[in-house]
Amino acid sequence: METTTVGNLTIGPGQPLTLIAGPCQAESFDLCIEVGETMKARCAELGVNYVFKASYDKANRSSIHTERGPGLAAGLELMGRAKEALGVPVTTDVHEPDQAAAAGEVIDLLQIPAFLCRQTDLLVAAAKTGRAVNVKKGQFLSPAEMSNVVTKLAEAGCTEQMLTERGTFFGYNRLVNDFAGLYDMMQLGPPVCFDVTHSTQNPGGQGTSTGGRPECAPTLARCAVAAGVHALFIETHPDPKSAKSDAATMLPVTQVVELLGELVRLRGAGT
């Protein structure tokens, strides 16, 4: 299995656990710094790598009327300021091929959304930036099918890859996590991340928005760490109920601070 370099961090086997965490949407610079500083301090205390995340555009919202974020130009400017202020690598999702080059000027880890993981033009554009690329496994794909994603990226010149599990469709409005499949995905080569909060979603479960069961997040996180994943992805907010997106699944910052300590102890018990 390979390691992946993201900014000044190395992710993969033999490396510290990595936390990718921040608010779902880059609602404001102040929010990003508030969340990022808390996560950075806790990760430093526990010896965990930290990557800040936030989205400049939530392009796959259930309703056309819901808040999407600051957009490409303003969002990348905000993320650049957050990167400088926090002193950590940053990640955000890219939805269209023509966004990749601009994002690559600022972002250390380009994220390909799960619904777009098979989009060849998007994968190639992300690879051409020279940045590390994290692809979320589509809810409609088997873990083994992610080998095609790995091959596409490699053949497009991407040398720093990561894959993320975020649940598989199970009937209507329900996702499940296949931990045997998680093992299978870890055999493909790149480091594997587990998306804790999106795995608790009930897609479309609230009609014009996605529901969720955030109370299940700690259990899923513990299972993923026990399974040996290299990174965890957690969306977090000081007050999730007031968030402009993913209010049904984000975890309170205070809960993540406490949970992370438990996860680090669990990971240490298995070494």
Backbone as JSON, one array per atom type, in Angstrom:
{
  "sequence": "METTTVGNLTIGPGQPLTLIAGPCQAESFDLCIEVGETMKARCAELGVNYVFKASYDKANRSSIHTERGPGLAAGLELMGRAKEALGVPVTTDVHEPDQAAAAGEVIDLLQIPAFLCRQTDLLVAAAKTGRAVNVKKGQFLSPAEMSNVVTKLAEAGCTEQMLTERGTFFGYNRLVNDFAGLYDMMQLGPPVCFDVTHSTQNPGGQGTSTGGRPECAPTLARCAVAAGVHALFIETHPDPKSAKSDAATMLPVTQVVELLGELVRLRGAGT",
  "N": [[0.84, -1.19, 0.0], [0.41, 2.27, -0.69], [1.68, 5.55, 0.3], [0.37, 8.9, 0.65], [1.06, 12.25, -0.15], [0.04, 15.24, 1.24], [0.13, 18.54, 1.14], [2.25, 19.34, 3.73], [2.0, 16.93, 4.94], [2.05, 13.37, 5.44], [0.12, 10.67, 4.48], [-1.13, 7.49, 5.23], [-0.09, 3.99, 5.47], [1.72, 3.25, 8.46], [1.84, 5.87, 9.25], [0.71, 8.73, 11.23], [-2.74, 8.86, 12.3], [-5.02, 10.63, 10.22], [-7.04, 13.5, 10.31], [-9.64, 14.87, 8.54], [-11.43, 17.66, 8.63], [-14.08, 20.01, 9.2], [-16.49, 22.65, 8.61], [-19.46, 21.87, 6.7], [-20.17, 23.72, 4.66], [-18.46, 26.59, 3.49], [-19.28, 28.91, 5.22], [-18.53, 31.36, 6.35], [-15.53, 33.3, 6.87], [-14.86, 33.64, 9.56], [-16.24, 31.52, 10.81], [-14.92, 29.31, 9.67], [-12.33, 29.65, 10.7], [-12.82, 29.5, 13.44], [-13.71, 26.82, 13.76], [-11.57, 25.46, 12.55], [-9.3, 26.19, 14.11], [-9.88, 25.02, 16.57], [-10.0, 22.28, 15.9], [-7.38, 21.92, 14.91], [-5.82, 22.41, 17.19], [-6.64, 20.32, 18.9], [-5.9, 18.08, 17.4], [-3.11, 18.43, 17.32], [-2.55, 18.07, 20.01], [-3.1, 15.36, 20.27], [-1.43, 14.1, 18.47], [-2.26, 13.8, 15.82], [-2.59, 14.05, 12.3], [-3.78, 16.94, 10.56], [-6.18, 18.16, 8.3], [-7.86, 20.88, 7.0], [-11.28, 21.29, 6.04], [-13.78, 22.6, 3.85], [-16.59, 23.6, 1.88], [-16.89, 25.45, -1.11], [-18.97, 25.46, -2.85], [-21.98, 23.87, -2.79], [-23.01, 21.87, -4.89], [-24.83, 19.85, -5.32], [-27.28, 20.04, -4.01], [-30.51, 19.15, -2.64], [-32.65, 20.79, -3.29], [-33.31, 23.52, -5.5], [-33.51, 25.9, -4.26], [-32.04, 26.06, -1.94], [-29.24, 27.1, 0.13], [-26.05, 27.42, -1.35], [-23.41, 28.25, -1.05], [-20.36, 30.34, -1.11], [-19.38, 30.34, -3.73], [-17.08, 29.86, -6.54], [-14.85, 31.81, -6.95], [-14.96, 33.62, -4.69], [-15.06, 31.69, -2.71], [-12.63, 30.25, -2.98], [-10.86, 32.28, -2.4], [-11.51, 32.72, 0.28], [-10.81, 30.2, 1.33], [-8.08, 30.21, 0.84], [-7.22, 32.24, 2.55], [-7.93, 31.05, 4.98], [-6.25, 28.83, 4.97], [-3.73, 30.06, 5.18], [-4.01, 31.37, 7.66], [-4.49, 29.26, 9.44], [-2.39, 27.52, 8.99], [-2.33, 24.92, 7.97], [-2.84, 22.12, 5.68], [-5.46, 22.29, 3.17], [-8.73, 21.28, 2.02], [-11.22, 20.89, -0.53], [-14.27, 20.32, -2.38], [-14.51, 19.68, -5.88], [-16.5, 20.29, -8.64], [-16.72, 20.57, -11.41], [-14.86, 20.18, -14.46], [-13.61, 22.56, -15.39], [-13.17, 23.99, -13.1], [-11.03, 22.96, -11.78], [-8.31, 23.76, -12.26], [-8.15, 26.39, -11.19], [-8.85, 25.85, -8.53], [-6.72, 24.2, -7.87], [-4.65, 25.99, -7.56], [-4.81, 26.86, -5.0], [-5.8, 24.88, -3.24], [-4.81, 22.03, -1.36], [-5.59, 19.36, -1.4], [-7.6, 18.0, -3.64], [-10.98, 17.26, -3.79], [-13.1, 14.81, -5.1], [-16.47, 14.59, -5.59], [-18.75, 11.98, -4.51], [-20.92, 11.33, -6.26], [-19.79, 12.02, -8.66], [-17.65, 10.44, -9.23], [-17.01, 8.82, -11.37], [-16.62, 10.47, -13.5], [-14.78, 11.08, -16.12], [-13.52, 13.36, -17.36], [-13.46, 15.19, -15.25], [-11.85, 13.85, -13.35], [-9.44, 13.7, -14.8], [-8.86, 16.42, -15.16], [-8.47, 17.19, -12.5], [-6.25, 15.62, -11.88], [-4.32, 16.76, -13.53], [-3.64, 19.11, -12.25], [-1.59, 18.6, -10.51], [-1.92, 18.38, -7.83], [-2.72, 16.53, -4.81], [-5.33, 14.09, -4.93], [-8.47, 13.24, -3.75], [-10.87, 10.83, -3.93], [-14.24, 10.25, -3.51], [-15.98, 7.27, -2.96], [-18.54, 6.29, -5.12], [-21.97, 6.06, -4.18], [-23.22, 4.14, -5.53], [-21.45, 2.28, -6.42], [-19.43, -0.7, -6.3], [-16.8, -1.54, -3.98], [-14.6, -2.69, -5.37], [-14.82, -1.63, -7.93], [-13.69, 0.84, -7.73], [-11.12, 0.57, -8.5], [-10.93, 1.26, -11.16], [-11.11, 4.01, -11.05], [-8.75, 4.65, -9.7], [-6.92, 3.81, -11.65], [-7.58, 5.53, -13.81], [-6.84, 8.05, -12.73], [-4.1, 7.65, -12.29], [-3.17, 7.18, -14.9], [-3.63, 9.65, -15.93], [-1.71, 11.1, -14.77], [-1.68, 11.58, -12.01], [-0.05, 11.3, -9.03], [-0.48, 11.27, -6.34], [-2.85, 9.97, -4.46], [-6.04, 9.39, -2.85], [-8.66, 7.42, -1.46], [-12.1, 7.49, -0.53], [-14.53, 6.14, 1.6], [-18.04, 6.38, 1.86], [-20.48, 5.27, 2.33], [-23.08, 3.13, 0.98], [-25.83, 2.88, -1.24], [-28.85, 1.59, 0.08], [-31.67, 0.45, -0.55], [-34.34, 2.87, -0.4], [-33.56, 6.19, 0.7], [-31.5, 5.49, 2.47], [-28.27, 4.66, 3.64], [-25.63, 2.29, 3.85], [-22.7, 0.94, 5.44], [-20.14, -1.06, 4.26], [-17.97, -3.01, 5.75], [-16.31, -5.12, 5.1], [-16.04, -4.53, 2.45], [-14.68, -2.14, 2.75], [-12.2, -3.09, 3.57], [-11.56, -4.37, 1.15], [-11.26, -2.15, -0.52], [-9.03, -1.02, 0.58], [-7.1, -2.61, -0.45], [-6.47, -1.68, -2.92], [-4.41, 0.11, -3.21], [-3.98, 3.13, -2.89], [-4.08, 5.24, 0.1], [-6.85, 4.98, 2.42], [-9.73, 6.71, 3.35], [-12.31, 7.29, 5.75], [-15.52, 8.48, 5.59], [-17.16, 9.81, 8.04], [-19.47, 11.36, 8.82], [-21.1, 11.78, 6.49], [-21.77, 9.2, 5.99], [-23.83, 8.7, 7.69], [-26.06, 9.71, 6.54], [-29.5, 10.05, 5.44], [-30.37, 9.97, 2.41], [-32.24, 12.4, 0.72], [-34.17, 12.15, 2.62], [-35.74, 13.97, 3.95], [-37.49, 15.03, 2.18], [-37.18, 17.73, 0.56], [-34.64, 17.99, 1.4], [-31.7, 16.4, 2.79], [-31.83, 13.91, 5.25], [-30.65, 12.5, 8.39], [-28.71, 10.44, 10.71], [-27.02, 11.36, 13.04], [-26.35, 10.43, 15.53], [-25.34, 7.94, 15.15], [-22.78, 8.27, 14.27], [-20.4, 8.17, 16.04], [-20.2, 5.36, 16.52], [-19.77, 4.33, 13.92], [-17.35, 5.61, 13.33], [-15.65, 4.45, 15.21], [-15.68, 1.79, 14.32], [-14.48, 2.08, 11.8], [-11.9, 2.99, 12.44], [-10.99, 0.79, 13.89], [-10.96, -0.99, 11.78], [-8.77, -0.15, 10.4], [-8.44, 2.17, 8.79], [-6.82, 5.0, 7.23], [-7.43, 7.65, 7.46], [-9.9, 9.96, 8.66], [-12.94, 11.54, 7.82], [-14.78, 14.21, 8.84], [-17.55, 16.22, 9.15], [-18.13, 19.2, 10.86], [-19.51, 21.55, 13.21], [-20.07, 24.48, 15.17], [-22.73, 24.79, 15.97], [-24.7, 22.69, 14.74], [-27.45, 22.64, 14.0], [-28.01, 25.17, 13.08], [-26.63, 25.38, 10.77], [-25.95, 26.0, 7.27], [-25.98, 23.96, 5.47], [-26.16, 20.39, 5.39], [-27.12, 20.14, 8.0], [-28.39, 18.11, 9.29], [-26.59, 16.08, 9.71], [-24.03, 16.9, 10.51], [-21.58, 17.0, 13.16], [-21.43, 18.39, 16.48], [-18.79, 20.64, 17.33], [-17.7, 20.33, 19.9], [-18.31, 17.68, 20.46], [-16.78, 16.28, 18.57], [-14.2, 16.89, 19.41], [-14.07, 15.44, 21.81], [-14.63, 12.82, 20.91], [-12.48, 12.31, 19.18], [-10.28, 11.87, 20.85], [-10.97, 9.4, 21.99], [-10.91, 7.81, 19.68], [-8.24, 7.89, 18.92], [-7.06, 6.56, 21.07], [-8.22, 4.05, 20.67], [-7.1, 3.35, 18.21], [-4.42, 3.18, 18.93], [-4.51, 0.97, 20.57], [-4.6, -1.09, 18.81], [-2.11, -1.34, 17.69]],
  "CA": [[0.0, 0.0, 0.0], [1.17, 3.5, -0.88], [1.35, 6.73, 1.09], [0.03, 10.07, -0.15], [1.51, 13.52, 0.42], [-0.92, 16.34, 1.15], [0.84, 19.64, 1.78], [3.42, 18.86, 4.46], [1.59, 15.73, 5.65], [2.07, 12.08, 4.77], [-1.03, 9.88, 4.89], [-1.05, 6.1, 4.79], [0.42, 3.01, 6.44], [2.87, 3.67, 9.24], [1.75, 7.3, 9.54], [-0.35, 9.05, 12.18], [-4.11, 9.03, 11.8], [-5.3, 11.96, 9.68], [-8.41, 14.0, 10.42], [-10.1, 15.89, 7.6], [-12.61, 18.13, 9.36], [-14.48, 21.4, 9.09], [-17.92, 22.77, 8.31], [-19.87, 21.44, 5.36], [-20.12, 24.85, 3.75], [-17.63, 27.72, 3.92], [-20.29, 29.94, 5.46], [-17.83, 32.62, 6.61], [-14.15, 33.14, 7.29], [-14.82, 33.49, 11.02], [-16.65, 30.16, 11.15], [-13.84, 28.4, 9.28], [-11.22, 29.79, 11.63], [-13.26, 28.98, 14.74], [-13.69, 25.36, 13.72], [-10.23, 25.0, 12.21], [-8.36, 26.35, 15.23], [-10.2, 24.02, 17.58], [-9.58, 20.98, 15.4], [-5.92, 21.91, 14.83], [-5.26, 22.29, 18.55], [-6.91, 18.99, 19.41], [-5.07, 17.14, 16.65], [-1.74, 18.6, 17.78], [-2.49, 17.46, 21.34], [-3.2, 13.9, 20.16], [-0.51, 13.57, 17.47], [-3.04, 13.47, 14.63], [-2.49, 14.97, 11.17], [-5.04, 17.67, 10.36], [-6.48, 18.86, 7.05], [-9.11, 21.63, 7.13], [-12.17, 21.17, 4.89], [-15.02, 23.37, 3.72], [-17.0, 23.62, 0.47], [-17.28, 26.75, -1.66], [-20.21, 25.3, -3.61], [-22.69, 22.6, -2.62], [-23.68, 21.83, -6.19], [-25.79, 18.74, -5.44], [-28.34, 20.18, -3.03], [-31.78, 18.53, -3.04], [-33.56, 21.81, -3.81], [-32.66, 24.66, -6.16], [-33.68, 27.09, -3.43], [-31.22, 26.01, -0.73], [-27.97, 27.8, 0.11], [-24.98, 26.61, -1.95], [-22.08, 28.67, -0.62], [-19.87, 31.6, -1.69], [-18.99, 30.22, -5.12], [-15.68, 29.52, -6.83], [-13.85, 32.86, -6.71], [-15.0, 34.05, -3.29], [-14.77, 30.54, -1.87], [-11.2, 29.96, -3.0], [-10.19, 33.37, -1.67], [-11.72, 32.41, 1.7], [-10.02, 29.02, 1.69], [-6.69, 30.61, 0.86], [-7.01, 32.97, 3.8], [-8.01, 30.08, 6.07], [-5.02, 28.03, 4.89], [-2.63, 30.87, 5.71], [-4.24, 31.66, 9.07], [-4.41, 28.03, 10.23], [-1.11, 26.86, 8.78], [-2.54, 23.49, 7.7], [-3.38, 21.87, 4.34], [-6.91, 22.46, 3.06], [-9.38, 20.5, 0.96], [-12.59, 21.25, -0.91], [-14.73, 19.51, -3.5], [-14.54, 20.3, -7.21], [-17.62, 19.66, -9.33], [-16.64, 20.69, -12.86], [-13.46, 20.17, -14.91], [-13.01, 23.88, -15.53], [-12.87, 24.55, -11.78], [-9.89, 22.27, -11.18], [-7.06, 24.52, -12.32], [-8.22, 27.48, -10.21], [-8.8, 25.24, -7.19], [-5.38, 23.66, -7.66], [-3.74, 27.06, -7.17], [-5.0, 27.14, -3.57], [-6.19, 23.72, -2.45], [-3.79, 20.99, -1.29], [-6.2, 18.06, -1.66], [-8.84, 18.18, -4.4], [-11.93, 16.19, -3.5], [-14.08, 14.51, -6.14], [-17.68, 14.1, -4.93], [-19.11, 10.59, -4.78], [-21.77, 11.21, -7.44], [-19.0, 12.37, -9.85], [-16.39, 9.69, -9.18], [-16.75, 8.17, -12.66], [-16.54, 11.49, -14.54], [-13.4, 11.04, -16.6], [-12.97, 14.7, -17.59], [-13.21, 15.8, -13.95], [-10.69, 13.17, -12.79], [-8.25, 14.1, -15.56], [-8.58, 17.82, -14.84], [-7.91, 17.23, -11.15], [-4.91, 15.03, -11.95], [-3.4, 17.68, -14.22], [-3.23, 20.2, -11.37], [-0.42, 18.21, -9.74], [-2.29, 18.27, -6.43], [-3.28, 15.26, -4.37], [-6.75, 13.96, -5.27], [-9.24, 12.32, -2.91], [-12.12, 10.49, -4.62], [-15.22, 9.55, -2.69], [-16.6, 6.15, -3.68], [-19.95, 6.49, -5.42], [-22.93, 5.25, -3.43], [-23.74, 3.14, -6.49], [-20.34, 1.45, -6.88], [-18.78, -1.65, -5.41], [-15.43, -1.11, -3.69], [-13.67, -3.15, -6.41], [-14.92, -0.76, -9.1], [-12.85, 2.02, -7.55], [-9.84, 0.34, -9.18], [-10.96, 2.01, -12.41], [-10.82, 5.4, -10.7], [-7.32, 4.69, -9.41], [-6.22, 3.71, -12.93], [-7.78, 6.78, -14.56], [-6.01, 9.11, -12.16], [-2.68, 7.34, -12.53], [-2.87, 7.36, -16.31], [-3.7, 11.09, -16.18], [-0.54, 11.73, -14.16], [-1.83, 11.83, -10.58], [0.8, 10.42, -8.23], [-0.9, 11.35, -4.93], [-4.28, 9.66, -4.47], [-6.68, 8.81, -1.68], [-10.04, 7.02, -1.7], [-12.94, 7.68, 0.66], [-15.8, 5.41, 1.73], [-19.07, 7.23, 2.46], [-21.75, 4.57, 2.36], [-23.64, 2.57, -0.25], [-27.3, 2.89, -1.24], [-29.51, 0.38, 0.56], [-33.07, 0.84, -0.63], [-34.59, 4.31, -0.47], [-33.25, 7.05, 1.85], [-30.68, 4.8, 3.45], [-26.92, 4.24, 3.29], [-24.98, 1.35, 4.76], [-21.26, 0.8, 5.26], [-19.69, -2.44, 4.11], [-16.6, -2.98, 6.25], [-15.53, -6.04, 4.27], [-15.72, -3.73, 1.26], [-13.65, -1.19, 3.14], [-10.97, -3.87, 3.46], [-11.26, -4.56, -0.27], [-10.79, -0.89, -1.09], [-7.68, -0.79, 1.07], [-6.17, -3.43, -1.23], [-6.28, -1.08, -4.24], [-3.15, 0.85, -3.26], [-3.97, 4.41, -2.2], [-4.65, 5.29, 1.44], [-8.31, 5.02, 2.45], [-10.37, 7.58, 4.33], [-13.71, 6.95, 6.04], [-16.36, 9.66, 5.78], [-17.99, 9.46, 9.18], [-20.77, 12.03, 8.91], [-21.96, 11.53, 5.33], [-22.24, 7.82, 6.07], [-25.05, 8.66, 8.5], [-27.15, 10.38, 5.82], [-30.67, 9.45, 4.8], [-30.48, 10.83, 1.23], [-33.59, 12.81, 0.37], [-35.07, 11.66, 3.66], [-36.63, 15.03, 4.43], [-38.21, 15.58, 1.03], [-36.34, 18.65, -0.2], [-33.3, 18.0, 2.0], [-31.23, 15.11, 3.25], [-31.87, 13.67, 6.68], [-29.5, 11.77, 8.87], [-28.7, 9.89, 12.06], [-25.69, 11.67, 13.55], [-26.07, 9.66, 16.73], [-24.62, 6.73, 14.74], [-21.43, 8.62, 13.82], [-19.31, 7.62, 16.85], [-20.08, 3.92, 16.29], [-19.15, 4.12, 12.62], [-15.96, 6.05, 13.42], [-14.89, 3.43, 15.94], [-15.55, 0.63, 13.44], [-13.53, 2.4, 10.74], [-10.56, 3.02, 13.02], [-10.65, -0.61, 14.18], [-10.7, -1.65, 10.5], [-7.44, 0.24, 9.94], [-8.38, 3.27, 7.83], [-5.71, 5.93, 7.42], [-7.94, 9.0, 7.68], [-11.32, 10.14, 8.93], [-13.54, 12.77, 7.32], [-15.88, 14.55, 9.73], [-18.05, 17.59, 9.07], [-18.42, 19.65, 12.21], [-20.01, 22.93, 13.27], [-20.38, 24.82, 16.57], [-24.17, 24.61, 16.18], [-25.14, 22.09, 13.48], [-28.84, 22.94, 13.64], [-28.06, 26.47, 12.41], [-25.77, 25.32, 9.59], [-26.63, 26.25, 6.0], [-26.06, 22.69, 4.73], [-25.87, 19.18, 6.18], [-27.45, 20.34, 9.41], [-28.91, 16.85, 9.85], [-25.55, 15.07, 9.92], [-22.79, 17.41, 11.1], [-21.42, 16.83, 14.6], [-20.95, 19.58, 17.19], [-17.34, 20.69, 17.51], [-17.36, 19.79, 21.21], [-18.39, 16.21, 20.4], [-15.65, 15.78, 17.8], [-13.03, 17.0, 20.28], [-14.1, 14.32, 22.75], [-14.59, 11.57, 20.15], [-11.17, 12.1, 18.6], [-9.44, 11.25, 21.87], [-11.35, 7.99, 22.07], [-10.49, 7.12, 18.47], [-6.79, 7.75, 18.96], [-6.78, 5.47, 22.02], [-8.6, 2.8, 20.03], [-6.1, 3.05, 17.19], [-3.2, 2.77, 19.62], [-4.69, -0.37, 21.13], [-4.45, -2.09, 17.78], [-0.77, -1.34, 17.11]],
  "C": [[0.87, 1.24, 0.0], [0.86, 4.51, 0.23], [1.04, 7.87, 0.13], [0.48, 11.32, 0.59], [0.47, 14.59, 0.16], [-0.31, 17.53, 1.89], [2.11, 19.1, 2.42], [3.13, 17.57, 5.23], [1.76, 14.49, 4.79], [0.97, 11.22, 5.35], [-0.86, 8.47, 4.37], [-0.48, 5.2, 5.86], [1.67, 3.51, 7.14], [2.88, 5.13, 9.62], [0.67, 7.56, 10.59], [-1.72, 9.08, 11.51], [-4.28, 10.46, 11.3], [-6.77, 12.29, 9.87], [-8.63, 15.07, 9.37], [-11.41, 16.4, 8.17], [-12.82, 19.62, 9.17], [-15.96, 21.47, 8.81], [-18.24, 22.29, 6.91], [-19.65, 22.56, 4.36], [-19.22, 25.94, 4.33], [-18.54, 28.93, 4.12], [-19.67, 31.31, 5.68], [-16.4, 32.32, 7.01], [-14.07, 32.9, 8.79], [-15.21, 32.09, 11.45], [-15.53, 29.18, 10.83], [-12.69, 28.45, 10.27], [-11.6, 29.24, 13.0], [-13.18, 27.46, 14.78], [-12.27, 24.85, 13.49], [-9.24, 25.12, 13.36], [-8.62, 25.31, 16.31], [-9.74, 22.64, 17.15], [-8.06, 20.87, 15.34], [-5.31, 21.7, 16.21], [-5.47, 20.89, 19.1], [-6.05, 17.94, 18.7], [-3.61, 17.22, 17.09], [-1.55, 17.93, 19.14], [-2.42, 15.95, 21.26], [-2.22, 13.29, 19.17], [-1.18, 13.12, 16.2], [-2.76, 14.5, 13.54], [-3.82, 15.67, 10.97], [-5.07, 18.37, 9.01], [-7.82, 19.58, 7.25], [-9.94, 21.47, 5.87], [-13.34, 22.14, 4.99], [-15.32, 23.45, 2.23], [-17.4, 25.03, 0.04], [-18.57, 26.68, -2.46], [-20.79, 23.92, -3.35], [-23.6, 22.43, -3.84], [-24.73, 20.75, -6.31], [-26.88, 18.82, -4.37], [-29.65, 19.59, -3.56], [-32.72, 19.51, -3.7], [-32.76, 22.95, -4.44], [-32.67, 25.91, -5.28], [-32.76, 27.12, -2.21], [-29.85, 26.65, -0.95], [-26.86, 26.89, -0.42], [-23.59, 27.02, -1.49], [-21.59, 29.89, -1.39], [-19.5, 31.52, -3.16], [-17.49, 30.1, -5.3], [-14.7, 30.61, -6.41], [-13.81, 33.27, -5.25], [-14.63, 32.9, -2.36], [-13.29, 30.19, -1.83], [-10.41, 31.04, -2.29], [-10.31, 33.13, -0.17], [-10.85, 31.24, 2.13], [-8.52, 29.35, 1.73], [-6.33, 31.36, 2.13], [-7.02, 32.02, 5.0], [-6.74, 29.23, 6.12], [-3.85, 28.79, 5.5], [-2.79, 31.09, 7.21], [-4.04, 30.42, 9.94], [-3.06, 27.33, 10.11], [-1.23, 25.36, 8.59], [-2.98, 23.33, 6.25], [-4.9, 22.01, 4.35], [-7.44, 21.62, 1.9], [-10.77, 21.05, 0.7], [-12.98, 20.4, -2.11], [-14.83, 20.34, -4.77], [-15.58, 19.54, -8.03], [-17.52, 19.66, -10.85], [-15.18, 20.75, -13.3], [-12.83, 21.55, -14.98], [-12.79, 24.61, -14.21], [-11.53, 24.06, -11.24], [-8.62, 23.12, -11.16], [-7.04, 25.65, -11.29], [-8.13, 26.93, -8.79], [-7.4, 24.75, -6.87], [-4.36, 24.71, -7.29], [-3.75, 27.29, -5.66], [-5.07, 25.87, -2.73], [-5.12, 22.63, -2.51], [-4.32, 19.62, -1.69], [-7.54, 18.3, -2.35], [-9.74, 16.98, -4.17], [-12.92, 16.04, -4.65], [-15.31, 13.93, -5.45], [-18.08, 12.7, -5.39], [-19.94, 10.45, -6.06], [-20.98, 11.42, -8.74], [-17.75, 11.51, -9.99], [-16.04, 9.0, -10.48], [-16.55, 9.17, -13.79], [-15.09, 11.66, -14.99], [-12.8, 12.43, -16.76], [-12.63, 15.39, -16.27], [-11.97, 15.18, -13.3], [-9.4, 13.61, -13.49], [-7.87, 15.54, -15.23], [-7.97, 17.96, -13.46], [-6.48, 16.7, -11.15], [-3.91, 16.0, -12.53], [-2.96, 18.85, -13.36], [-1.94, 19.88, -10.61], [-0.69, 18.1, -8.25], [-2.72, 16.84, -6.1], [-4.78, 15.26, -4.64], [-7.38, 12.88, -4.39], [-10.59, 12.07, -3.59], [-13.03, 9.73, -3.67], [-15.9, 8.46, -3.53], [-18.09, 6.44, -3.89], [-20.84, 5.55, -4.62], [-23.46, 4.09, -4.25], [-22.66, 2.18, -6.97], [-19.94, 0.41, -5.83], [-17.38, -1.15, -5.11], [-14.45, -1.5, -4.8], [-13.68, -2.24, -7.63], [-14.1, 0.52, -8.96], [-11.46, 1.81, -8.14], [-9.78, 1.1, -10.5], [-10.66, 3.48, -12.18], [-9.33, 5.58, -10.45], [-6.52, 4.67, -10.71], [-6.37, 4.97, -13.75], [-6.86, 7.88, -14.04], [-4.54, 8.88, -12.46], [-2.31, 7.59, -13.98], [-2.95, 8.82, -16.73], [-2.57, 11.84, -15.48], [-0.62, 12.02, -12.69], [-1.01, 10.82, -9.79], [0.42, 10.39, -6.76], [-2.41, 11.16, -4.88], [-4.75, 9.22, -3.08], [-8.12, 8.47, -2.06], [-10.83, 7.16, -0.41], [-14.23, 6.87, 0.54], [-16.82, 6.32, 2.42], [-20.47, 6.61, 2.41], [-22.24, 4.15, 0.99], [-25.16, 2.56, -0.15], [-27.85, 1.54, -0.79], [-31.0, 0.69, 0.59], [-33.18, 2.35, -0.74], [-34.19, 5.0, 0.83], [-32.38, 6.38, 2.9], [-29.32, 4.47, 2.86], [-26.44, 3.21, 4.3], [-23.49, 1.34, 4.45], [-20.88, -0.67, 5.28], [-18.23, -2.5, 4.55], [-15.72, -4.05, 5.61], [-15.12, -5.34, 2.98], [-14.67, -2.67, 1.54], [-12.27, -1.86, 3.08], [-10.59, -4.03, 1.99], [-10.7, -3.28, -0.89], [-9.37, -0.57, -0.63], [-6.65, -1.64, 0.34], [-5.83, -2.79, -2.58], [-5.01, -0.25, -4.34], [-3.15, 2.15, -2.5], [-4.49, 4.31, -0.77], [-6.17, 5.45, 1.37], [-8.78, 5.86, 3.64], [-11.81, 7.1, 4.55], [-14.48, 8.22, 6.36], [-17.41, 9.34, 6.84], [-19.39, 10.06, 9.08], [-21.67, 11.8, 7.7], [-22.48, 10.09, 5.32], [-23.51, 7.68, 6.91], [-26.25, 9.29, 7.79], [-28.31, 9.45, 5.51], [-30.96, 10.3, 3.57], [-31.92, 11.12, 0.85], [-34.62, 12.48, 1.43], [-36.01, 12.7, 4.24], [-37.32, 15.74, 3.27], [-37.32, 16.46, 0.18], [-34.97, 18.83, 0.44], [-32.97, 16.61, 2.51], [-31.32, 15.02, 4.77], [-30.64, 12.91, 7.14], [-29.67, 11.27, 10.28], [-27.32, 10.12, 12.67], [-25.34, 10.93, 14.82], [-25.3, 8.37, 16.43], [-23.15, 7.01, 14.41], [-20.32, 8.05, 14.7], [-19.1, 6.12, 16.65], [-19.38, 3.63, 14.98], [-17.67, 4.51, 12.65], [-15.11, 5.01, 14.13], [-14.66, 2.2, 15.06], [-14.48, 0.88, 12.37], [-12.1, 2.42, 11.27], [-10.1, 1.6, 13.34], [-10.31, -1.37, 12.9], [-9.38, -1.22, 9.88], [-7.39, 1.35, 8.91], [-7.27, 4.25, 8.21], [-6.17, 7.35, 7.75], [-9.43, 8.95, 7.96], [-11.76, 11.5, 8.41], [-14.76, 13.06, 8.18], [-16.3, 15.99, 9.5], [-18.55, 18.01, 10.44], [-18.7, 21.15, 12.24], [-20.28, 23.25, 14.73], [-21.84, 24.58, 16.93], [-24.77, 24.02, 14.91], [-26.56, 22.47, 13.06], [-28.97, 24.27, 12.89], [-27.25, 26.49, 11.13], [-26.58, 25.48, 8.31], [-26.71, 25.01, 5.12], [-25.62, 21.56, 5.65], [-26.11, 19.36, 7.67], [-27.88, 19.04, 10.08], [-27.82, 15.84, 10.18], [-24.28, 15.61, 10.57], [-22.78, 17.21, 12.61], [-20.99, 18.14, 15.24], [-19.44, 19.5, 17.39], [-16.94, 20.05, 18.84], [-17.4, 18.26, 21.21], [-17.2, 15.62, 19.65], [-14.37, 15.82, 18.63], [-12.95, 15.8, 21.22], [-13.93, 12.99, 22.01], [-13.19, 11.29, 19.63], [-10.2, 11.46, 19.6], [-9.71, 9.77, 22.0], [-10.83, 7.21, 20.86], [-8.98, 6.92, 18.44], [-6.38, 6.65, 19.94], [-7.11, 4.12, 21.41], [-7.57, 2.4, 18.99], [-4.8, 2.57, 17.83], [-3.3, 1.37, 20.18], [-4.47, -1.45, 20.1], [-3.05, -2.16, 17.18], [0.17, -2.21, 17.92]]
}
